[in-house]
XYZ file of C-alpha atoms in Angstrom:
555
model
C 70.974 21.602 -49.053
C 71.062 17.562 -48.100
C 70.159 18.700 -44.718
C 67.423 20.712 -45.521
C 66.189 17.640 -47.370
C 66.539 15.687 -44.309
C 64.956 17.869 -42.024
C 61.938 18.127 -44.715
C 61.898 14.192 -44.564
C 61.904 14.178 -41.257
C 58.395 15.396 -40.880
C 56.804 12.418 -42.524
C 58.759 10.051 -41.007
C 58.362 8.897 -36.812
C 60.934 7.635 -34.765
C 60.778 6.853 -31.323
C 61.575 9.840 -28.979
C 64.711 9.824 -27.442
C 64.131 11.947 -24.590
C 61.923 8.823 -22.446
C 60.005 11.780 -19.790
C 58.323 13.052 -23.122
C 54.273 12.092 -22.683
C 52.368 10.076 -25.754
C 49.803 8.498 -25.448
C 49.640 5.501 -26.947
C 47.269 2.188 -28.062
C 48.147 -0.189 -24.736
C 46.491 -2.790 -22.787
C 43.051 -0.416 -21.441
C 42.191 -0.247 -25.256
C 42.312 -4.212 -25.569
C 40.312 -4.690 -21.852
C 37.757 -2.075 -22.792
C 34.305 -3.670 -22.311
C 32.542 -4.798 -25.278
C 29.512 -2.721 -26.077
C 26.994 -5.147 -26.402
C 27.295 -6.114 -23.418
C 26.193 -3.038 -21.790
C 22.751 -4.863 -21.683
C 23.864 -7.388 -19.630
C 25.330 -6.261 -16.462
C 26.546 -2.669 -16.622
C 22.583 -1.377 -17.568
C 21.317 -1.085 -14.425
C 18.304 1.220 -14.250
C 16.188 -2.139 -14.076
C 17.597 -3.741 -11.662
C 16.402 -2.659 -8.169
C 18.803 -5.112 -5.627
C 21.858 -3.162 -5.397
C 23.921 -3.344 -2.103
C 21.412 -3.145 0.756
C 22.340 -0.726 4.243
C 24.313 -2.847 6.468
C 23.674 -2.076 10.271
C 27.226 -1.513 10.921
C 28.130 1.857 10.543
C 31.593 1.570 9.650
C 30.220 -1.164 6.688
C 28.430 2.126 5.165
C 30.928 4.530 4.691
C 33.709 1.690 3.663
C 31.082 1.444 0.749
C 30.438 5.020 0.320
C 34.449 5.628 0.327
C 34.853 2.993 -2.301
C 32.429 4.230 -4.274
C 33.300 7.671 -4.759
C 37.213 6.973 -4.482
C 37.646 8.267 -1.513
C 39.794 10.666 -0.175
C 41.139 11.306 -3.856
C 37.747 12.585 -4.889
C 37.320 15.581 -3.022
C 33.753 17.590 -2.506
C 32.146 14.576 -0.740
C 31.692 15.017 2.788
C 31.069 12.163 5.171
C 30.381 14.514 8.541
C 30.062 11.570 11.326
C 29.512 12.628 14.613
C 26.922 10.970 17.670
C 23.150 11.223 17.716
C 22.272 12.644 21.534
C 26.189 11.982 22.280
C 25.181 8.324 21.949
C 24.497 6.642 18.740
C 27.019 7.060 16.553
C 26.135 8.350 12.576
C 27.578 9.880 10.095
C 26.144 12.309 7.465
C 26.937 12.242 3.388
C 26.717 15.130 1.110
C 28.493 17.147 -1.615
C 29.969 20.475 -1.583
C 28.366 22.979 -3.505
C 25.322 20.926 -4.123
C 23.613 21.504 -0.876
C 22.169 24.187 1.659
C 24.789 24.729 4.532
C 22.017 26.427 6.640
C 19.750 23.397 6.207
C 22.635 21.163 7.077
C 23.641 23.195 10.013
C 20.312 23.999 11.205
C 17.862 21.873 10.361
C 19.535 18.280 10.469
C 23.178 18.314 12.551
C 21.732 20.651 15.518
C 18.500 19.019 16.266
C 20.513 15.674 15.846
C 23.027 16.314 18.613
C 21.050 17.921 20.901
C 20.070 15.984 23.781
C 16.746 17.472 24.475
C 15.471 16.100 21.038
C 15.808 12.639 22.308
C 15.101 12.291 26.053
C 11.729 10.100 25.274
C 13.315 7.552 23.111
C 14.692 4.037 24.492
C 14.461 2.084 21.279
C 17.856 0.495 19.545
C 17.171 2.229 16.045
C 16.320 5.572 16.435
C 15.680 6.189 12.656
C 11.893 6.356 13.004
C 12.033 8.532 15.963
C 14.324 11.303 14.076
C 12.099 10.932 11.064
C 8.993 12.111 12.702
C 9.686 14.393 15.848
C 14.104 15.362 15.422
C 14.415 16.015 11.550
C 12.882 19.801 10.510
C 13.127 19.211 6.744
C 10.100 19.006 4.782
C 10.850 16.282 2.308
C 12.775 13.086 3.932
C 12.563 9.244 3.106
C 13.659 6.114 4.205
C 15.508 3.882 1.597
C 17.282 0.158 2.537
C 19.078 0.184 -1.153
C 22.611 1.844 -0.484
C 23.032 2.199 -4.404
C 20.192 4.837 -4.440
C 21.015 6.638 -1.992
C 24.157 7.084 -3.763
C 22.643 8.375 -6.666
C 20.269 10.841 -4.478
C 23.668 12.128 -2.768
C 24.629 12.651 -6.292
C 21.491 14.843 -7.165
C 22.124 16.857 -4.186
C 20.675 15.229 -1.460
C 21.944 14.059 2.123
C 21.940 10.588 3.527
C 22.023 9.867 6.953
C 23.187 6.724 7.977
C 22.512 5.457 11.391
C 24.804 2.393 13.415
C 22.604 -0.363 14.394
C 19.787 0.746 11.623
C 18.950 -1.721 8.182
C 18.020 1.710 6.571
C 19.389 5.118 5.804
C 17.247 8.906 5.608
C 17.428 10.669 2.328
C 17.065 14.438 3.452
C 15.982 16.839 0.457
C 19.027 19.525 1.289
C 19.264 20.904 -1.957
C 21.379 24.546 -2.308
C 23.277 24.556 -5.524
C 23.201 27.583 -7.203
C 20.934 28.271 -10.561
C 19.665 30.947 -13.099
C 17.022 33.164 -12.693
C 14.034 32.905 -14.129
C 14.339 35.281 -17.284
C 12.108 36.545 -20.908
C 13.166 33.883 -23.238
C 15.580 34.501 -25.818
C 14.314 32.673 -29.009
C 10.374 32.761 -28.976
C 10.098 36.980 -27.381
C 6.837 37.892 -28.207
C 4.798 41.743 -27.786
C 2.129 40.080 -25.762
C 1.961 37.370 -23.102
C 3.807 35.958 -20.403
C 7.836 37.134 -20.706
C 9.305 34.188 -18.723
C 11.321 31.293 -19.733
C 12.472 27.770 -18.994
C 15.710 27.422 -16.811
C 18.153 24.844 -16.414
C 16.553 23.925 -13.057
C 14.215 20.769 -13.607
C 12.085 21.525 -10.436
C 11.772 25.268 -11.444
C 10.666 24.336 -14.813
C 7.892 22.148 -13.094
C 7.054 24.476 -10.745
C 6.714 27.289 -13.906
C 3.843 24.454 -15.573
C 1.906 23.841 -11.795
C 1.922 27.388 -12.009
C -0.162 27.242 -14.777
C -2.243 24.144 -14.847
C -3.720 23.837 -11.253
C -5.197 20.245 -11.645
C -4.823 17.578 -9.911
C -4.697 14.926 -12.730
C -1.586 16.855 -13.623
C 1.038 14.066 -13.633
C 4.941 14.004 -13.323
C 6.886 11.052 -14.289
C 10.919 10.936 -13.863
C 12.797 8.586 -15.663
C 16.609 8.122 -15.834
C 18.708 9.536 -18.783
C 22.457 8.244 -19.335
C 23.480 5.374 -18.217
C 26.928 7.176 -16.847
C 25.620 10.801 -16.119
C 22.458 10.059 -14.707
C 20.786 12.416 -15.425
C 16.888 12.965 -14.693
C 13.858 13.543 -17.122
C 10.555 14.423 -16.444
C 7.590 13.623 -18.641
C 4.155 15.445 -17.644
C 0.874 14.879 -19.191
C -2.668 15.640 -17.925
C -4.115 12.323 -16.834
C -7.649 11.464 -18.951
C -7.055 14.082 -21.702
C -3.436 12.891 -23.088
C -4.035 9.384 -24.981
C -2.221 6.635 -22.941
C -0.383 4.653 -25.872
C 1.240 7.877 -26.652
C 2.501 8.221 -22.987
C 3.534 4.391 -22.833
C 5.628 5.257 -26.009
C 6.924 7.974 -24.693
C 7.862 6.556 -21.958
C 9.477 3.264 -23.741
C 11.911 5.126 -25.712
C 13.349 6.854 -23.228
C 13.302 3.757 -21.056
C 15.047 1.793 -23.524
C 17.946 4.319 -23.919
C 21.196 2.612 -23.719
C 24.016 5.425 -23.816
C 26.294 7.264 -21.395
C 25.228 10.634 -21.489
C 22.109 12.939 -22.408
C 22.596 16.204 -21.712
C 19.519 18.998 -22.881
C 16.721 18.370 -25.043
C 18.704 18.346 -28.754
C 20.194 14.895 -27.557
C 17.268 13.457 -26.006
C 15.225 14.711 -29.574
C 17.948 13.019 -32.103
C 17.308 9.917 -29.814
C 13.931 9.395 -29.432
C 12.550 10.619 -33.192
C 11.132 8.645 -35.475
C 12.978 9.249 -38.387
C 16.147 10.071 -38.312
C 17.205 10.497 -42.002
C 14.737 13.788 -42.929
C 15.956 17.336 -42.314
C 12.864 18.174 -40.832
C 12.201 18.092 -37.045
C 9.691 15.535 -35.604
C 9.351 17.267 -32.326
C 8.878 20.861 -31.162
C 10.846 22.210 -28.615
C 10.037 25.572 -26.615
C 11.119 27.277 -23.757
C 8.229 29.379 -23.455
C 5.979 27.694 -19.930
C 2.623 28.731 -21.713
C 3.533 27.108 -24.591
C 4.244 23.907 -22.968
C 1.120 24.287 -20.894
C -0.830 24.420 -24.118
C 0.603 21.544 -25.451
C -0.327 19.988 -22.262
C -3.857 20.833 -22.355
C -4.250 19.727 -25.739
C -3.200 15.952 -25.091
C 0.123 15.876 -25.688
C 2.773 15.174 -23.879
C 5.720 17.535 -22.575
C 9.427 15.949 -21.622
C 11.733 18.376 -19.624
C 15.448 17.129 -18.990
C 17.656 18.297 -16.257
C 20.110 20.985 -17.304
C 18.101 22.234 -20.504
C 15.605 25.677 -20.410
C 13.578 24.218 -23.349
C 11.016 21.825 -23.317
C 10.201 18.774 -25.588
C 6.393 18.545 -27.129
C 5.379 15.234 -28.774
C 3.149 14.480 -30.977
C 3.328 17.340 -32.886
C 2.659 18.325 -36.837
C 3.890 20.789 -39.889
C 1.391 23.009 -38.557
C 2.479 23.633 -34.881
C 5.971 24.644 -36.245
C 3.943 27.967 -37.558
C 2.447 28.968 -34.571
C 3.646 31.147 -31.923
C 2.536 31.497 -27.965
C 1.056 35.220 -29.083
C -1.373 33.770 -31.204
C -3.689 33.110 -28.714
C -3.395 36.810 -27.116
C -4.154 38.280 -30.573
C -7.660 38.688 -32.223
C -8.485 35.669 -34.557
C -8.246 38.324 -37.861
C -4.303 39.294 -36.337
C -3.423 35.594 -35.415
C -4.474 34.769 -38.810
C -2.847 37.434 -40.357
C 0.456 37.182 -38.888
C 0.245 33.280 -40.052
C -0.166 34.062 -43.425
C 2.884 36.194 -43.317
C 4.918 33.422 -41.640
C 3.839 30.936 -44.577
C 4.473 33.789 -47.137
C 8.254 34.103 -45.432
C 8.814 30.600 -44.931
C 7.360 30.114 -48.795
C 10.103 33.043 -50.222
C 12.780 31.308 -48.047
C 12.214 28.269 -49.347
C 11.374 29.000 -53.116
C 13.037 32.597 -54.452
C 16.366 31.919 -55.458
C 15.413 28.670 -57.005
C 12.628 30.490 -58.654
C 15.109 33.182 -59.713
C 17.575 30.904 -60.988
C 14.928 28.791 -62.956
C 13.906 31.848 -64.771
C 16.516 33.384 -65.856
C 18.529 30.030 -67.072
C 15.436 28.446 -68.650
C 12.229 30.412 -68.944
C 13.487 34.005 -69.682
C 9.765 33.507 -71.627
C 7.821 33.910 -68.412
C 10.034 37.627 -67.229
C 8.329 41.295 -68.579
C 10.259 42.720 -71.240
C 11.669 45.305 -69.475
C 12.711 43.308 -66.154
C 14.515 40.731 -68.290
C 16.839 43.681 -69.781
C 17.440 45.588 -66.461
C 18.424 41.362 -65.233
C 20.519 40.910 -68.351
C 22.165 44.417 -68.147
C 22.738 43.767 -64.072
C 24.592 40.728 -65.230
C 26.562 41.930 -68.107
C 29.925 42.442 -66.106
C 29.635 39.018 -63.408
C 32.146 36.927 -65.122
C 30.213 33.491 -62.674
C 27.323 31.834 -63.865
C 23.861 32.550 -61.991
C 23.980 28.998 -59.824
C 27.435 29.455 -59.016
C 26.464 33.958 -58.304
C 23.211 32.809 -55.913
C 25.265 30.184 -53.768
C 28.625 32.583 -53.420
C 26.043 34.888 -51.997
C 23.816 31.822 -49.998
C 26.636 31.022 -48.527
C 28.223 34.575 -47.646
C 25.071 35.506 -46.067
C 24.908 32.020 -43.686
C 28.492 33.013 -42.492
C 27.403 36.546 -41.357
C 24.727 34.919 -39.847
C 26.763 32.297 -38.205
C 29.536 34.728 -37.470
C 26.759 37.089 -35.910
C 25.315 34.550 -33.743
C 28.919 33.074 -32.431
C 30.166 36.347 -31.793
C 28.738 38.055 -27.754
C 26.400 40.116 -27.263
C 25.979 43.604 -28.898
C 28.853 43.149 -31.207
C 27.229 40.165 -33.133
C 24.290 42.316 -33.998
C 26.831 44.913 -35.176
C 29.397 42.296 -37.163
C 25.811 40.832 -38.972
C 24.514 44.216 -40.258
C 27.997 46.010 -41.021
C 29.226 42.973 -42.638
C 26.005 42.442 -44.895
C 25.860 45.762 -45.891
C 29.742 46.104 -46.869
C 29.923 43.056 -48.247
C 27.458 43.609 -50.528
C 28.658 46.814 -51.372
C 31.970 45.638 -52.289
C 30.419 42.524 -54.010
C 28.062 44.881 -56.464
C 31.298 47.280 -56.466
C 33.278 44.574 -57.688
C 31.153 43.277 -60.438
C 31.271 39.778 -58.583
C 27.053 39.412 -57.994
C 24.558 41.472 -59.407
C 21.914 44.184 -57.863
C 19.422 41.997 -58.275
C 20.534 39.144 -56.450
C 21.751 41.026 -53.371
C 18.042 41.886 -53.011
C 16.657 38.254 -53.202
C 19.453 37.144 -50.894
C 18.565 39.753 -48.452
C 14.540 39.108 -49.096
C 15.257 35.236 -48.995
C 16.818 35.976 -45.172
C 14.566 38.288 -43.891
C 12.035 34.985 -45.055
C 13.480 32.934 -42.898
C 14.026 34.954 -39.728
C 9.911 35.162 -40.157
C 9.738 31.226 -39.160
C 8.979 30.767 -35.497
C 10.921 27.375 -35.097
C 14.833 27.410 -35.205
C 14.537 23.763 -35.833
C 12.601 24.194 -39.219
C 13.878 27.303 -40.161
C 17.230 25.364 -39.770
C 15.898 22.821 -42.787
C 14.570 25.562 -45.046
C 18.244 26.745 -45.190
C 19.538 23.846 -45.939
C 16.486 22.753 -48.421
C 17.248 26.108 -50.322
C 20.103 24.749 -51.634
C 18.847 21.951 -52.938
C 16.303 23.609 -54.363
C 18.687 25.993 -56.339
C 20.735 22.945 -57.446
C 17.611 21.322 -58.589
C 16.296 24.376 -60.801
C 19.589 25.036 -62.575
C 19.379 21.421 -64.188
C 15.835 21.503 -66.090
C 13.898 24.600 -64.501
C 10.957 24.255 -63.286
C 10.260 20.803 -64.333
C 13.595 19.403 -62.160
C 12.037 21.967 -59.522
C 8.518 20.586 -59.532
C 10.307 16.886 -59.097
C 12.075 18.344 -55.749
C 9.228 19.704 -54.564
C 7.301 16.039 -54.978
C 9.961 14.220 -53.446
C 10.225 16.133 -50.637
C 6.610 16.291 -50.311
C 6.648 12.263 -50.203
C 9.329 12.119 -47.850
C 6.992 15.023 -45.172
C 3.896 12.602 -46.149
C 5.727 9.544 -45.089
C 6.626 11.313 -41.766
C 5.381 10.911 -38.399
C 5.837 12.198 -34.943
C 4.860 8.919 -32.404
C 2.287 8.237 -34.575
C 0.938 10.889 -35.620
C 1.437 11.764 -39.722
C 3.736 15.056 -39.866
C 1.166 16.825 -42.231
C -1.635 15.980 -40.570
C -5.377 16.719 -40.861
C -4.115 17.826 -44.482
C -2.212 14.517 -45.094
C -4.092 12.156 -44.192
C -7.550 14.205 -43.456
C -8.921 14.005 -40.853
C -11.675 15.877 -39.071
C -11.635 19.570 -39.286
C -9.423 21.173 -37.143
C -10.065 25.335 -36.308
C -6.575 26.004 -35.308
C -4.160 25.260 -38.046
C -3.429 28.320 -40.334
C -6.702 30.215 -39.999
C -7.478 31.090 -36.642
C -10.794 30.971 -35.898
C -12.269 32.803 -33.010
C -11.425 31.691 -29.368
C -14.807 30.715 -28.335
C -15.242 28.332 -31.279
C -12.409 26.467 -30.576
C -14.381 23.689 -28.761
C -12.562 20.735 -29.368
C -8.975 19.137 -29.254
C -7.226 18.145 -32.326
C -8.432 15.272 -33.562
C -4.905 13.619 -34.394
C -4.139 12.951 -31.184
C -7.069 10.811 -30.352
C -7.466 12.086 -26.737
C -9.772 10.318 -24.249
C -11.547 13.929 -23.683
C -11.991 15.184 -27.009
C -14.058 17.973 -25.882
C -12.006 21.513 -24.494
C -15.180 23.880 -24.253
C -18.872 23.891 -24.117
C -20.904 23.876 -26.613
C -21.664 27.818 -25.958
C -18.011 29.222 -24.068
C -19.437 32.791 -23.691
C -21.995 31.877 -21.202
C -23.068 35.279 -20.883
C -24.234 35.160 -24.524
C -27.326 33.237 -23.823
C -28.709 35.957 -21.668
C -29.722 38.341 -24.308
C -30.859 41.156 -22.191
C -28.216 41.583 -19.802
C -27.456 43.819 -17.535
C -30.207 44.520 -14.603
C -34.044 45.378 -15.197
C -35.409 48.217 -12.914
């Protein structure tokens, strides 16, 4: 028995291991050398600073650096090829494995570089103009005299030649790695209109926008995300129709970023948002390229990140989170239609079982007669009371719905509706919930699968229970207060500027596209919230061919 007892102590208490080979790791002198983090904006922030390490004109100079850099030869994948230009000049070639095109190495840079016949005219010491213009068959190549960036572009996936006896270095676009197809997109599929989504490509996702906006005021502007990962953004606006403090903001917050790594647009979103604290999301992300496009065209402004198939929109209102790409493809009486079944779904969501549990705890007054017996007689056998019956069952249903999502492919869809439906069974079976509730639960989740956002129907679930808390303490009145609160807080809101509930809250001027959708051709103007230079979007009379009344061709 005493050593039982000591073994049972001996899980609470450490001693050193005796056996020396065993691995802990342990608080030692990296923690105490670590660098302090504010001073990340002195020194180690360097996407300001444009000296770096210039090309030296030895060769050997070069790759030293390069090998020092990427701790060479125990980091493997980088390839420094060196070989001699003409079987002269000697030159080496840097580039990672994986991240480029072999055949445009092979072919379109090393071959024409050692062949002879490429450089018979040329008697000049630095040949690095020469191969630029007449050796090099690669459409996109620059010249660069900062050895620091043409780091980082090896690092994207380009190649750097560097050339003895040259002050500069050629940054060849070689690019090969391998990426997703363009596919339908998962979480916005609509009936009609365009069934292709975002990738994680950045230059495919760019090339999906010019696609759609041919104009040549159609700007791209990269800026650096992560100070460690270094990763790219791209911000794209229409020049003269998106208002130019909201691109300088834009572009200040993500300028001013001070943090390792960004990866996808949830990150870069918590970052840059103007409010932090409230549930509710500030900007709208899709990864529908018509989508963006029409955010685009409107004024605002569109942020794609490397390695993310959605899409950032900014400035952006209550409203937008209710409207879908297949709006516009629909007849103004369907668009509107569908709308007012989004609100109603988003409104039962939101509102039912707080509703439910306010009437039948405090205002029994306000239920028919014979609904309030079939209720009461429902309930006779659950031995919980109603708050504690609606959130067993909130919360049940959120784990089949979690559960359904986490679990691949087909068999998610099958776990969510075979565990709902025996579940509830077994619940009513069991006397735990009523009949009653299982049907508001179920109508409360088919509400908010009716939301088009993920991001806000993300905060009606967790607003719900709130909500239900706040009803079971006075009714409706302790309700009502939840409801004003929360309307403050959305009031208070804005998105880079712009006020969340905006042209309700503050009004502004009339806007034909925010829950009723009035037809396309008297849509003439963009929203008036975001102040854009070109406030105008169509004539005064789109349908051109309505001002001839006659029509067609007199004989």
């Amino acid at each position: 028995m005493d050593n039982y007892f000591k073994a049972l102590r001996g899980l609470f208490i450490y001693r050193e291991p005796k056996n020396q080979s065993t691995f802990e790791l342990l608080e030692n002198n990296y923690e105490d050398s670590a660098p302090d983090p504010n001073s990340r904006q002195n020194g180690t922030n360097k996407k300001n600073d444009t000296s770096g390490s210039a090309v030296s004109k030895y060769l050997k100079d070069n790759i030293n650096y390069i090998k020092s850099i990427f701790c060479i030869p125990k980091n493997k994948g980088i390839i420094i090829r060196q070989f001699n230009i003409a079987k002269e000049t000697e030159a080496c070639l840097v580039f990672i494995d994986g991240m480029v095109d072999n055949n445009i190495i092979n072919q379109s840079i090393l071959s024409p570089l050692m062949s002879i016949e490429n450089l018979k005219r040329f008697k000049d010491k630095c040949p690095i103009d020469y191969i630029e213009r007449n050796v090099i068959s690669v459409s996109d190549v620059e010249r660069i005299s900062n050895l620091d960036k043409a780091v980082q572009k090896v690092l994207e996936g380009m190649s750097a030649l560097f050339i003895h006896d040259c002050h500069e270095c050629l940054l060849i676009d070689s690019k090969g790695y391998k990426k997703r197809n363009i596919e339908k997109p998962v979480t916005e599929s609509v009936v009609r209109g365009p069934q292709e989504g975002f990738t994680e490509d950045l230059s495919t996702n760019i090339t999906l926008l010019r696609r759609i906006i041919k104009n040549e005021k159609l700007l791209i502007e990269f800026l650096p995300l992560g100070k460690t990962a270094k990763t790219e953004c791209a911000m794209v606006y229409i020049n003269g129709i998106a208002n130019p403090e909201v691109v300088k903001e834009v572009k200040r917050r993500i300028s001013s970023l001070n943090i390792d790594f960004i990866l996808g647009d949830g990150m870069l979103e918590q970052l840059i948002e103007d409010n932090h604290l409230t549930p509710f999301p500030q900007i709208l992300s899709t990864e529908r390229p018509d989508r963006a496009s029409s955010f685009i065209m409107e004024g605002q402004v569109v942020i794609l990140s490397e390695g993310a198939p959605f899409a950032l929109a900014v400035p952006v209102t209550f409203f937008h989170m209710l409207h879908t790409s297949e709006d516009s493809h629909l007849r103004w009486q369907q668009g509107t239609f569908l709308r007012f079944v989004r609100v109603f779904g988003m409104s039962v969501a939101l509102f039912l079982p707080a509703v439910y549990a306010g009437l039948t705890l405090y205002h029994q007054e306000m239920i028919p007669t014979e609904l309030l017996a079939s209720i009461t007689k429902a309930r006779s056998m659950v031995p919980f009371p109603i708050v504690v019956e609606i959130i067993i069952m909130e919360a049940s249903f959120e784990l089949i719905r979690e559960g359904g999502i986490r679990v691949p492919g087909v068999i998610g869809q099958t776990l969510g509706i075979i565990g709902a439906l025996i579940l509830g069974q077994a619940a009513v079976a069991a006397g735990l919930v009523s009949p009653i509730l299982i049907i508001i639960v179920a109508v409360t989740g088919l509400g908010s699968f009716s939301i088009p956002n993920y991001s806000l129907a993300m905060s009606i679930r967790i607003i719900r229970f709130i909500f239900i808390i706040s009803a079971t303490i006075a009714g409706f009145y302790s309700l009502s207060a939840a409801i004003i609160v929360f309307l403050g807080l959305m009031c208070n809101m804005k998105s880079f500027g712009v006020p969340f509930l905006s042209p309700i809250a503050p009004k502004t001027k009339a806007n034909s596209d925010i829950i009723i959708q009035q037809p396309l051709w008297r849509q003439q103007t963009r929203p008036d919230f975001i102040n854009s230079p070109d406030r105008k979007s169509a004539d005064y009379n789109p349908r051109g061919w309505a001002e001839n009344k006659t029509g067609g061709t007199k004989k």
